[in-house]
Coordinates of C-alpha atoms and ligand atoms in Angstrom, one line a residue:
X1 CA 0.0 0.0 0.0
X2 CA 1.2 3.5 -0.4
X3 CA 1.3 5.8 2.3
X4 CA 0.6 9.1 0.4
X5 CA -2.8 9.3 1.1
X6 CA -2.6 10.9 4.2
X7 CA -5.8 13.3 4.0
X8 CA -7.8 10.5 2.4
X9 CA -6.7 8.3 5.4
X10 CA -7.9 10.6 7.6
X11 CA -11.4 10.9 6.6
X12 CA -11.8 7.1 6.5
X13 CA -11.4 7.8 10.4
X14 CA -13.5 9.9 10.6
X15 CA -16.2 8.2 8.8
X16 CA -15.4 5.2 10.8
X17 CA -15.8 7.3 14.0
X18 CA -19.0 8.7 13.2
X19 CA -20.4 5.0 12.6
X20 CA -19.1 3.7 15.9
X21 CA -20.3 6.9 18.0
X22 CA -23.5 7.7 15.8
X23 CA -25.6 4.9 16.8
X24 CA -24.4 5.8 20.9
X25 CA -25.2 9.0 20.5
X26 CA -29.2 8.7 19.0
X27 CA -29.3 6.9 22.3
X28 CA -29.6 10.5 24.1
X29 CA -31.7 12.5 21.7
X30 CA -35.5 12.8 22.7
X31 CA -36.6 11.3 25.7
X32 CA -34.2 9.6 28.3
X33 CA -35.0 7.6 31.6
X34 CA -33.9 8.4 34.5
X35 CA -30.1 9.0 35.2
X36 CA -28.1 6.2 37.0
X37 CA -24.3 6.8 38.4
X38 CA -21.6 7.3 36.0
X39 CA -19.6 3.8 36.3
X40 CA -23.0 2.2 35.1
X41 CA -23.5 4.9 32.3
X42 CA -19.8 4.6 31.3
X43 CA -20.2 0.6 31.3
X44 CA -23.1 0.8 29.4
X45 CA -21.7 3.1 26.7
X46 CA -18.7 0.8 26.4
X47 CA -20.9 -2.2 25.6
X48 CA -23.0 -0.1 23.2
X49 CA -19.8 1.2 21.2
X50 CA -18.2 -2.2 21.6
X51 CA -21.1 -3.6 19.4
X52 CA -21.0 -0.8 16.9
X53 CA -17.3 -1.8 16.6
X54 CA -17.9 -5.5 16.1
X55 CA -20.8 -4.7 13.6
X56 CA -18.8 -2.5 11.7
X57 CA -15.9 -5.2 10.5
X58 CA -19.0 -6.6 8.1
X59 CA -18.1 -3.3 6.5
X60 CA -14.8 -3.5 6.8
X61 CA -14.3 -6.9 5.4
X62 CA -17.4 -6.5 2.8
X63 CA -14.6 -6.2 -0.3
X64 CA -16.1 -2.8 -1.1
X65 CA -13.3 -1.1 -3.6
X66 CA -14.3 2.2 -2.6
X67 CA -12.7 1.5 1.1
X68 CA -9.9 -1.2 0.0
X69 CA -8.5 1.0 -3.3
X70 CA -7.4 3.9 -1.3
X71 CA -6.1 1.9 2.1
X72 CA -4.9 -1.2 1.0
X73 CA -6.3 -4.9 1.7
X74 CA -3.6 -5.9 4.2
X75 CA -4.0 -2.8 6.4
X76 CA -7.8 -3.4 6.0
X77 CA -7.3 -6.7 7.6
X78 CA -4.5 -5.2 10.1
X79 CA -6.9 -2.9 11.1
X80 CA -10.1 -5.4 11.7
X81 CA -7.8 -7.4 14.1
X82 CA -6.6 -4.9 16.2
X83 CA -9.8 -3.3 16.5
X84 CA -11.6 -6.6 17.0
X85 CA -9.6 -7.3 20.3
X86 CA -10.8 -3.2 21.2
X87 CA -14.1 -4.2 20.6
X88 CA -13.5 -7.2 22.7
X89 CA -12.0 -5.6 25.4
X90 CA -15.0 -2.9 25.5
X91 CA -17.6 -5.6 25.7
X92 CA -16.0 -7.6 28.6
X93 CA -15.2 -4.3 30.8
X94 CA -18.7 -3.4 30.4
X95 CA -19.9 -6.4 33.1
X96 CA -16.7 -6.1 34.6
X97 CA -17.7 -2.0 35.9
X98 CA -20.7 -3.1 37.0
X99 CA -19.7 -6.1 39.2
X100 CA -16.7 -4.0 40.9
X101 CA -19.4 -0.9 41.1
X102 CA -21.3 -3.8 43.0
X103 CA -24.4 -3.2 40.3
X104 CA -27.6 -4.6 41.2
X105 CA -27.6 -6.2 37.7
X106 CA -24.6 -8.6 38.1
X107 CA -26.5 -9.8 41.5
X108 CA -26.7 -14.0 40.4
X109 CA -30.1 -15.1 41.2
X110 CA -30.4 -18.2 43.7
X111 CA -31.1 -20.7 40.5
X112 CA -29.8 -20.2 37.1
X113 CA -33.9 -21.0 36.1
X114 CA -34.3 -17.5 37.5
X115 CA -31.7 -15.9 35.0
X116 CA -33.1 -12.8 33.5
X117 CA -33.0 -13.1 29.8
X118 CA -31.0 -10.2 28.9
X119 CA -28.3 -12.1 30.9
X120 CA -29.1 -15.5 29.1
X121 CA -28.7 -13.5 25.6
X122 CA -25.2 -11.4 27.2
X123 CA -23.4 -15.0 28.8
X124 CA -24.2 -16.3 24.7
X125 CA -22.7 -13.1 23.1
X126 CA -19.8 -13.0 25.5
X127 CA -19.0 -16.8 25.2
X128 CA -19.2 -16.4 21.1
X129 CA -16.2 -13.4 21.3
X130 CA -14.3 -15.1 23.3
X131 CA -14.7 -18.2 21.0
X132 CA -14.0 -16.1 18.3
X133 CA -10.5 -14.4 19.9
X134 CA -9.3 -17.6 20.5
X135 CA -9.7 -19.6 17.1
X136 CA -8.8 -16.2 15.4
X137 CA -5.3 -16.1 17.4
X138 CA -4.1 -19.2 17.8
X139 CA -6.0 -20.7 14.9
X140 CA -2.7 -22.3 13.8
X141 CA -1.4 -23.3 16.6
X142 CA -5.3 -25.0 17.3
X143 CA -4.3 -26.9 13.5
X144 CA -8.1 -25.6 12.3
X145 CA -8.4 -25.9 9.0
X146 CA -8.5 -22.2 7.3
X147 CA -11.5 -23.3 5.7
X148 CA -13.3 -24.5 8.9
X149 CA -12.0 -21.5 11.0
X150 CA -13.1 -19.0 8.1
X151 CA -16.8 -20.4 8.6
X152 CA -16.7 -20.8 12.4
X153 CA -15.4 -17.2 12.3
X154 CA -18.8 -15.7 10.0
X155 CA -21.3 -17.8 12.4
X156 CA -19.7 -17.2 16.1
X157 CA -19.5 -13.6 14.6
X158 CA -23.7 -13.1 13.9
X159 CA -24.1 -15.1 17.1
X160 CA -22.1 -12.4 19.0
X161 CA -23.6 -9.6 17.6
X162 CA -27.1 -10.9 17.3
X163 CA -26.9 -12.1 21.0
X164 CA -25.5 -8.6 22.0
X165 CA -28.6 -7.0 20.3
X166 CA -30.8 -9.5 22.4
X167 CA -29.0 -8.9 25.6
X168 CA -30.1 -4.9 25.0
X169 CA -33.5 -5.1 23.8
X170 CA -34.1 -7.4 26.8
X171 CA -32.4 -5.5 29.6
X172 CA -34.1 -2.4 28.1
X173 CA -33.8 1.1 29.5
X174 CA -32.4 3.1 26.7
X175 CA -33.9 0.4 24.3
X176 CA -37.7 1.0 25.9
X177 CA -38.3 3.7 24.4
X178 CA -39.5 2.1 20.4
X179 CA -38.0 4.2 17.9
X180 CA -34.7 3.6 19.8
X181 CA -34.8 -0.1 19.3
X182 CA -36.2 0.3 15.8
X183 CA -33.3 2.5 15.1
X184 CA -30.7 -0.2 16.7
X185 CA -32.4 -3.0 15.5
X186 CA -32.2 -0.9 12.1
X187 CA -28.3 -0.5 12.8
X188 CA -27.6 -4.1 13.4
X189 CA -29.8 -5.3 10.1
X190 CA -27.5 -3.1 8.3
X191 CA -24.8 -4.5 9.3
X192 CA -25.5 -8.0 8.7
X193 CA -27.1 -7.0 5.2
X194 CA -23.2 -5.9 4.3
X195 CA -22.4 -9.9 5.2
X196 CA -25.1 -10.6 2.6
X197 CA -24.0 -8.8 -0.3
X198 CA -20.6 -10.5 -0.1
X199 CA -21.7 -13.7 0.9
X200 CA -25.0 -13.4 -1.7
X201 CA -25.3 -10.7 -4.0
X202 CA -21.2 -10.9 -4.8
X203 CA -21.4 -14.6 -5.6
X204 CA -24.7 -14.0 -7.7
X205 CA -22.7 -11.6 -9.9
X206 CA -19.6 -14.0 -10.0
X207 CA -22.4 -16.8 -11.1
X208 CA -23.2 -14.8 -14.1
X209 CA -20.0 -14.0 -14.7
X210 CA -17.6 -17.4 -14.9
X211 CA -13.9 -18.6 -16.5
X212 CA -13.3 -21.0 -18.0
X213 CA -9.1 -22.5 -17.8
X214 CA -7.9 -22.1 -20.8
X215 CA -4.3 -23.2 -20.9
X216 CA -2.4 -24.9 -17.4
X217 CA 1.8 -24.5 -17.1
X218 CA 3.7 -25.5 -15.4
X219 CA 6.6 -23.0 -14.0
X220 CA 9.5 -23.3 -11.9
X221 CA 9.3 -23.3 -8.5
X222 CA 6.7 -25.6 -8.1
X223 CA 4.3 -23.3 -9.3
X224 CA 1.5 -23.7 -12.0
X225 CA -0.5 -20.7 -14.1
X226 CA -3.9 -20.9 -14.8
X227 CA -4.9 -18.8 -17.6
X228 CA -8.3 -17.9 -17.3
X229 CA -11.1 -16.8 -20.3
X230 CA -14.3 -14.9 -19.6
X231 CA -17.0 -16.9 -20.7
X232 CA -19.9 -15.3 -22.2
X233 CA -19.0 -11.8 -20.7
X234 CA -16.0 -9.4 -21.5
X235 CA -14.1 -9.7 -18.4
X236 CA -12.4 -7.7 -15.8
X237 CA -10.1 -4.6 -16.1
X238 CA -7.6 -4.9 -13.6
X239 CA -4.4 -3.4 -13.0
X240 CA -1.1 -4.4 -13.2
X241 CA -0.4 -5.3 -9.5
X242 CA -3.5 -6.3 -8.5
X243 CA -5.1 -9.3 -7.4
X244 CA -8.5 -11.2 -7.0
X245 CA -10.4 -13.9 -5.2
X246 CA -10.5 -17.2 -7.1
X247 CA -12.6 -20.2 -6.9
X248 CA -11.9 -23.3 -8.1
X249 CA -14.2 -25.9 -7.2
X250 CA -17.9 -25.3 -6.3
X251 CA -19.6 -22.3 -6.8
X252 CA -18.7 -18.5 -6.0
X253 CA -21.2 -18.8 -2.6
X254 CA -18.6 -21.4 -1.2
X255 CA -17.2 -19.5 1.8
X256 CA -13.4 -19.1 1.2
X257 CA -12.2 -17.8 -1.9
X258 CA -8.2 -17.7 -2.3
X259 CA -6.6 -14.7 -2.7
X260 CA -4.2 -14.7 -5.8
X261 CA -2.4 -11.3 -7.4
X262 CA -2.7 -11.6 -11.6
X263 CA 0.4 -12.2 -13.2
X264 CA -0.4 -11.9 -16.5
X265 CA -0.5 -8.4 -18.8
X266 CA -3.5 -6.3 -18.1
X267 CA -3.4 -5.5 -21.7
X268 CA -4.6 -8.3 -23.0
X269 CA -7.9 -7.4 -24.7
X270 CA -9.9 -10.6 -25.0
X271 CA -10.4 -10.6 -21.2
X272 CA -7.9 -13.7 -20.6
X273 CA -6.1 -13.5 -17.4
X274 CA -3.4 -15.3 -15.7
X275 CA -2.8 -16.6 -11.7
X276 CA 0.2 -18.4 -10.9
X277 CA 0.2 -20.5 -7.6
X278 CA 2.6 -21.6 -5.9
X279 CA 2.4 -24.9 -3.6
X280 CA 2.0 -24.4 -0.5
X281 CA -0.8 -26.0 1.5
X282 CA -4.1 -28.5 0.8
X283 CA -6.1 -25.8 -1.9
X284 CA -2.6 -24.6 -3.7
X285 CA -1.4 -28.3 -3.7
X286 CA -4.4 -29.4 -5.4
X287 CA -3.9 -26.5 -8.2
X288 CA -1.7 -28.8 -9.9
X289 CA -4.5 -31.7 -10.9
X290 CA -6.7 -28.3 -12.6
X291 CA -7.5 -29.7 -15.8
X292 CA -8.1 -27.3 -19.2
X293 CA -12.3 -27.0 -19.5
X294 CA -12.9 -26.7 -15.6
X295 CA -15.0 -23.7 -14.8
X296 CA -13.9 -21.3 -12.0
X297 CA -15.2 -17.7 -10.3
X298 CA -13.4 -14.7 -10.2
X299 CA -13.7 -11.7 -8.3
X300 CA -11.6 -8.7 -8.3
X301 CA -9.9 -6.4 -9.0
X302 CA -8.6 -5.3 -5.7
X303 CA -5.6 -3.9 -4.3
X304 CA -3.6 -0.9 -4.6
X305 CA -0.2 -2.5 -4.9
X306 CA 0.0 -0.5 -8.4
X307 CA 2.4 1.8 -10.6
X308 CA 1.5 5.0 -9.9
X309 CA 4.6 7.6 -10.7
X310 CA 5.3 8.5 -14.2
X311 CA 8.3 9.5 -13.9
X312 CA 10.9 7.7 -11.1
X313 CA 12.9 4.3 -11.8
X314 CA 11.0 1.2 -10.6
X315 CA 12.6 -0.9 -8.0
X316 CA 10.4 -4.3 -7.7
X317 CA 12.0 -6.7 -4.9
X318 CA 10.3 -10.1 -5.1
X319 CA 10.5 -12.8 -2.6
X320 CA 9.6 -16.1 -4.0
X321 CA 6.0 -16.1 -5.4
X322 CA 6.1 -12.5 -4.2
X323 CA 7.3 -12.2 -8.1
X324 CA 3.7 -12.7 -9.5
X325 CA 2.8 -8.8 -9.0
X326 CA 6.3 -7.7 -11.1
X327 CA 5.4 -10.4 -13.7
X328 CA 2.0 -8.6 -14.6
X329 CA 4.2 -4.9 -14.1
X330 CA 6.5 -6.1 -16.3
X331 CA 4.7 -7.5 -18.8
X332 CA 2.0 -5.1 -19.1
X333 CA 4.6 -2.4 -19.4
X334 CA 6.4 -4.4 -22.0
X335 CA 2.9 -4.3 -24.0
X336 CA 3.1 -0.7 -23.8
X337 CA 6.7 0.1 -25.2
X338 CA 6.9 2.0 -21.9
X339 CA 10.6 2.2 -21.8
X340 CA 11.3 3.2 -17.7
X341 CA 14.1 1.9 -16.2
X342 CA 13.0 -0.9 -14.2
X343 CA 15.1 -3.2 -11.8
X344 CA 13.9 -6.2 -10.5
X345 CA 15.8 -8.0 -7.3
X346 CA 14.5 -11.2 -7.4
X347 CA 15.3 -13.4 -4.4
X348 CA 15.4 -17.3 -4.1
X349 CA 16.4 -20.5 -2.6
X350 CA 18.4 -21.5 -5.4
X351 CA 18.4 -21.2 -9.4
X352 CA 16.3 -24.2 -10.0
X353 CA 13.6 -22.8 -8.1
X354 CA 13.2 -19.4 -9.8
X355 CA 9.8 -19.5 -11.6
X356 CA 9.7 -17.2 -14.7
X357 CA 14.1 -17.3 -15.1
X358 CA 14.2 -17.9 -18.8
X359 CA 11.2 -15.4 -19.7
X360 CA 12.8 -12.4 -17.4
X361 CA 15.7 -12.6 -20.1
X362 CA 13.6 -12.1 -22.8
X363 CA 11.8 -9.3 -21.1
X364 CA 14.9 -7.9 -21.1
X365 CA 15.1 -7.2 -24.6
X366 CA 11.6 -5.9 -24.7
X367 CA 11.8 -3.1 -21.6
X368 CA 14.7 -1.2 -20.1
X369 CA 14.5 -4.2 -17.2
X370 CA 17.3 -5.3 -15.7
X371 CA 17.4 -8.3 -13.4
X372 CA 19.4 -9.3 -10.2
X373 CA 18.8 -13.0 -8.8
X374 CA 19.8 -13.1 -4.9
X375 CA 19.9 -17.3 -4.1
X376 CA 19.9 -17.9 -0.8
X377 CA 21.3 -21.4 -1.9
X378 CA 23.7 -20.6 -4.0
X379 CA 25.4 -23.8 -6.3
X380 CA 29.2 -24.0 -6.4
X381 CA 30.3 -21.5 -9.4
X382 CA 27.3 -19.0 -8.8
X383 CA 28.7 -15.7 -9.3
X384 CA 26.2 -13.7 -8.4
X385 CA 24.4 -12.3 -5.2
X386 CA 23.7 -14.7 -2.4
X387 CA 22.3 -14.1 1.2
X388 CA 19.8 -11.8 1.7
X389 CA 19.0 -9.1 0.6
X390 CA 19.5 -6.0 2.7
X391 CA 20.6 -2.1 1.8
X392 CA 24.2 -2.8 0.9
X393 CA 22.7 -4.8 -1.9
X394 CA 20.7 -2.3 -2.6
X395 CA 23.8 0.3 -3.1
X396 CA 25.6 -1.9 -5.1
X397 CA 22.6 -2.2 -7.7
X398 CA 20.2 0.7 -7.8
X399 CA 21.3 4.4 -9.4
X400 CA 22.0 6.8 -6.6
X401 CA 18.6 9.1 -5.3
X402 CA 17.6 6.2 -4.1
X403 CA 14.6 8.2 -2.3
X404 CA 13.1 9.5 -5.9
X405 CA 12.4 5.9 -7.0
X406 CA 9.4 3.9 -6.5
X407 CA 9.7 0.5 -4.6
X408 CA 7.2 -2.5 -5.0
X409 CA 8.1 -4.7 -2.2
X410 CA 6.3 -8.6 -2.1
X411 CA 7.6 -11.7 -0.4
X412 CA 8.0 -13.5 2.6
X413 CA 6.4 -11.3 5.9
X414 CA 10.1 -11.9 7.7
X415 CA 11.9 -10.3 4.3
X416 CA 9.2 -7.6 3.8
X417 CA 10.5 -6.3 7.1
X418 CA 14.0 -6.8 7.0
X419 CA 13.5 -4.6 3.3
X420 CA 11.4 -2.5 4.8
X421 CA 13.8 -2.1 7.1
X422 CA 16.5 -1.6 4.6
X423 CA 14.9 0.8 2.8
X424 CA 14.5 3.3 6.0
X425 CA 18.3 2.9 6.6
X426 CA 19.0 4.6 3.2
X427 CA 16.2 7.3 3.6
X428 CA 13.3 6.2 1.3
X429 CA 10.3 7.7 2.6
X430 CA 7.5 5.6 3.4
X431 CA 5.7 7.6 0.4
X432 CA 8.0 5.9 -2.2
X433 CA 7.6 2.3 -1.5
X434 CA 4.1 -0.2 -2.0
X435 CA 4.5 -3.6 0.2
X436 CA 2.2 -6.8 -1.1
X437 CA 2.0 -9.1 2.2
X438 CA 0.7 -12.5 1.2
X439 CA -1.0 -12.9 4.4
X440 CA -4.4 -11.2 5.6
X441 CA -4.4 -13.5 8.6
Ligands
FAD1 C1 -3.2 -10.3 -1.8 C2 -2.6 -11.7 -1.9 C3 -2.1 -12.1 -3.1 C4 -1.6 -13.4 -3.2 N1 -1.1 -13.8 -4.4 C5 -0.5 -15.0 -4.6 C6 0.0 -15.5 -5.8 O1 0.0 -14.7 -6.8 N2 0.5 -16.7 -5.9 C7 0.5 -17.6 -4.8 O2 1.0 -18.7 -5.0 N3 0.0 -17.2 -3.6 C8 -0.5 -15.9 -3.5 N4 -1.1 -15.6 -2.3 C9 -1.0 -16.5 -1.1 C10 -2.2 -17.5 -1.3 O3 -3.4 -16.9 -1.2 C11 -2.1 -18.6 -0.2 O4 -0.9 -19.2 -0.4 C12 -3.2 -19.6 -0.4 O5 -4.5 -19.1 -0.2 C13 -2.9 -20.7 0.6 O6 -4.0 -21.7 0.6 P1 -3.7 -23.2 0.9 O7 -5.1 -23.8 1.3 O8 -3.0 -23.9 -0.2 O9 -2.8 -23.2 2.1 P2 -3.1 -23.3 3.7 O10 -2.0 -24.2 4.2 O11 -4.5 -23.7 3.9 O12 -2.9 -21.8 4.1 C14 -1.6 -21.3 4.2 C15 -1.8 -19.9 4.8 O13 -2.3 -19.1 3.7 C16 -3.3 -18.2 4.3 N5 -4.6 -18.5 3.6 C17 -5.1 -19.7 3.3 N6 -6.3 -19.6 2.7 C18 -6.5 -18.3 2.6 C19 -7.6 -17.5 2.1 N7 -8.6 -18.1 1.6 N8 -7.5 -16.2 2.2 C20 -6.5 -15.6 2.7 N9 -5.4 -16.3 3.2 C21 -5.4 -17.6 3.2 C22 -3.4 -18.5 5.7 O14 -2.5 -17.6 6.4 C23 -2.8 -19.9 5.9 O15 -2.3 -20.1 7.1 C24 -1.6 -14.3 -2.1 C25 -2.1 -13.9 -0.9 C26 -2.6 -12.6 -0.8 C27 -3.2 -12.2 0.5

C-alpha cells in the first residue's frame, strides 16, 4: 500500500468514528430515563460502542473497492484485528464496571432458572467473542483448518452480535423507548445485510460472470498458471499489480475464496487473465490436478499495490512467489513500449527454483529491465548475489537518489521487514515504496 494518502486516510477515520459513535449518540436525543451513576453509564456506553465496533468489520471486510483501493487490503485486515480485540475488550469491561461498582444487575439469582434473559442472551454473546479471539489467534497453533475457521469465524461472529442486540433489547432502559430499538435494530440489520452482499449478491454476480481454464503450465518453483477466459461476458479490467479472489471448485457462494495477485498483462484485450500458484498448502497443492475446461469464479480487482509515478525508476524486490505482481508490471509495461528503467531483485532459494528465469531474459530485450537474482542457496560456481537481501545490496545495484524511485516490495512477511527495514536505513520515505504481504491472517 502507499502511504501518500494521508488526508484520504484521515477521513476514512472519521467516517469510521462517526459510525461507531453515531448509533451511541441517538441513544440521548429525545426522551431519556432516568439517570443512573456514571460507572453504570460509562459501562453501558462501552458495551454499546463495543457492538458498533464489532458490527462495523462486516463493512470493513465487505470487499467494497471504494474503502480497499485507497487503504490497501492488508491494512484493511490489520486494522479489523486490532480493532476486533478493542471491541472485545469494551464488551468484557462493560460487566466487569458493573460487578466491581457492586451493580444490582450482576446480582446471580439463587437458580440459574431464574436468570433474566438479557443475561441468558449477554453470557451467549460474550462466550461467542471469546470463542472467536481464540480460534482467530491461535487458529494455527489449534491446527483448524482455514476453511473451517473461516466459517466458524462468520457464524460465532452473527451469534455475538445478534446475542448482544438480544442482551439490550431485553435488559431495556435506553432500548424502551421504540424508535430507539427500531433505530438499533435498524443498525444491526444493516450490518449483517453488508455480510449478505458479499456472501450473496457478490457470488450471484460471479455466477453470471464465470472462466473457464484455458491453458495450465507448469513454471518453476513448483508453481502452476492458470490462464483464465471470460466466458460469455467481457471480463475484468484490472491493474497491473493487483489481485483477485479465485474459486476453483464449487460455486462463487462457497465461503473461502483464495486470494491470488494476476500475473499476467492487463493488456490483453480478449479478457484472458493469468494466476500463478505456488504450492503451499491443501487448496494450492491441489492447483496442480486443474484440468483445461474446468469452470472457476473470479472476483476482483482489488488492491492498490500499483504503478502510480510516471516518472521515477521502478525498483520491484520479489521474494519467492512474491514475483507474481512484477510479472503482470512487467509484462503489461512491456505491451506498452513503456521504456522506464526498471530493476527487479529477485530473491530465491536457489536457481532451479526461480519460476519465470528464462522469460525475465527475454523481457529484457523488450523493456529497459534489468534483473538481479539473490539465491539464498547458492550452487558452487554462482557468481552472483547470495544471502539476503538487505541495503548494501541495494547500493551496489540501484542508481544513486535512491529516495526519488518507486519500490514494490512482495515476499515473505520476515523479508518484507528486513527490506522495509533496509529501505529506512538509506532514507526512502514511506511515500516511495508499495508492500504486497501475502497474508491477511
Ligand atoms: C493479496 C494476496 C495475493 C496473493 N497472491 C498469490 C500469488 O500470486 N501466488 C501464490 O501462490 N500465492 C498468493 N497468495 C497466497 C495464497 O493466497 C495462499 O498461499 C493460499 O491461499 C494458501 O492456501 P492453501 O489452502 O493452499 O494453504 P493453507 O495451508 O491452507 O494456508 C496457508 C496460509 O495461507 C493463508 N490462507 C489460506 N487460505 C486463505 C484464504 N482463503 N484467504 C487468505 N489467506 C489464506 C493463511 O494464512 C494460511 O495459514 C496471495 C495472498 C494474498 C493475501
Amino acid at each position: 500500500m502507499s502511504h501518500r494518502d494521508l488526508p484520504r486516510h484521515a477521513l476514512w477515520i472519521t467516517i469510521y468514528l462517526f459510525f461507531i459513535l453515531g448509533p451511541l449518540f441517538v441513544l440521548l436525543i429525545g426522551a431519556m430515563p432516568p439517570a443512573r451513576d456514571f460507572a453504570t453509564e460509562f459501562s453501558v456506553a462501552l458495551g454499546y460502542s463495543g457492538l458498533a465496533m464489532m458490527g462495523l468489520q462486516f463493512g470493513l471486510t465487505a470487499r467494497f473497492r471504494h474503502v480497499t483501493q485507497p487503504l490497501g487490503e492488508d491494512v484493511i485486515y490489520h486494522f479489523h484485528r486490532r480493532i476486533s480485540l478493542i471491541a472485545v475488550t469494551l464488551v468484557f469491561v462493560h460487566p466487569l464496571i458493573l460487578l466491581v461498582a457492586g451493580s444490582e444487575a450482576m446480582r446471580l439469582p439463587d437458580s440459574l432458572m431464574e436468570l433474566p434473559l438479557g443475561a441468558v442472551f449477554a453470557g451467549i454473546s460474550v462466550c461467542s467473542l471469546l470463542l472467536l479471539v481464540v480460534t482467530a489467534l491461535w487458529r494455527t497453533r489449534l491446527k483448524i483448518r482455514y476453511e473451517v475457521w473461516h466459517a466458524s469465524h462468520i457464524v460465532l461472529a452473527l451469534l455475538a452480535i445478534g446475542a448482544g442486540l438480544f442482551h439490550m433489547i431485553a435488559w431495556g432502559f435506553y432500548l424502551d423507548n421504540p424508535w430507539k430499538r427500531a433505530f438499533w435494530i435498524g443498525v444491526v440489520a444493516l450490518w449483517i445485510a453488508l455480510l449478505l452482499y458479499v456472501r450473496v449478491f457478490k457470488p450471484l454476480f460471479m455466477l453470471r460472470r464465470p472462466y473457464r481454464i484455458a491453458e495450465v503450465r507448469k513454471e518453476r518453483g513448483e508453481t502452476t498458471t492458470l490462464v483464465m477466459r471470460p466466458e460469455g461476458h467481457a471480463g475484468l479490467r484490472f491493474q497491473p499489480g493487483q489481485f483477485g479472489w479465485l474459486t476453483l471448485w464449487g460455486s462463487p457462494f462457497k465461503i473461502t475464496g483464495h486470494p491470488f495477485s494476476f500475473s499476467s498483462s492487463a493488456q490483453a484485450d480478449d479478457g484472458r487473465v493469468e494466476m500463478s500458484i505456488r504450492r503451499l498448502g491443501d487448496f494450492t497443492d491441489a492447483v496442480q490436478s486443474v484440468a483445461p475446461g474446468q469452470r472457476v469464479y473470479l472476483d476482483g480487482p482489488y488492491g492498490s499495490f500499483t504503478v502510480r509515478d510516471s516518472t521515477a525508476v521502478k525498483v520491484m524486490i520479489a521474494g519467492g512467489i512474491g514475483i507474481t505482481p512484477m510479472m503482470s508490471i512487467i509484462r503489461t509495461l512491456a505491451d506498452r513500449g513503456d521504456k522506464r528503467r526498471l530493476i527487479l531483485i529477485y530473491g530465491n532459494k536457489d536457481w532451479d527454483s526461480v519460476s519465470f528465469r528464462e522469460e525475465l531474459e527475454a523481457l529484457q530485450e523488450r523493456t529497459q529491465l534489468t534483473v538481479v537474482h539473490v539465491l539464498s542457496r547458492p550452487h558452487v560456481g554462482w557468481t552472483g548475489e547470495s544471502g539476503y537481501i538487505d541495503a548494501a545490496l541495494f547500493k551496489r545495484h540501484l542508481p544513486e537518489g535512491y529516495a526519488d524511485h518507486e519500490y514494490f516490495i512482495c515476499g515473505p512477511g520476515i523479508m518484507m521487514d528486513a527490506i522495509e527495514a533496509a529501505l529506512g536505513e538509506m532514507d526512502v520515505p514511506l511515500s516511495r515504496y508499495h508492500s504486497e504481504r501475502y497474508s491477511f491472517v
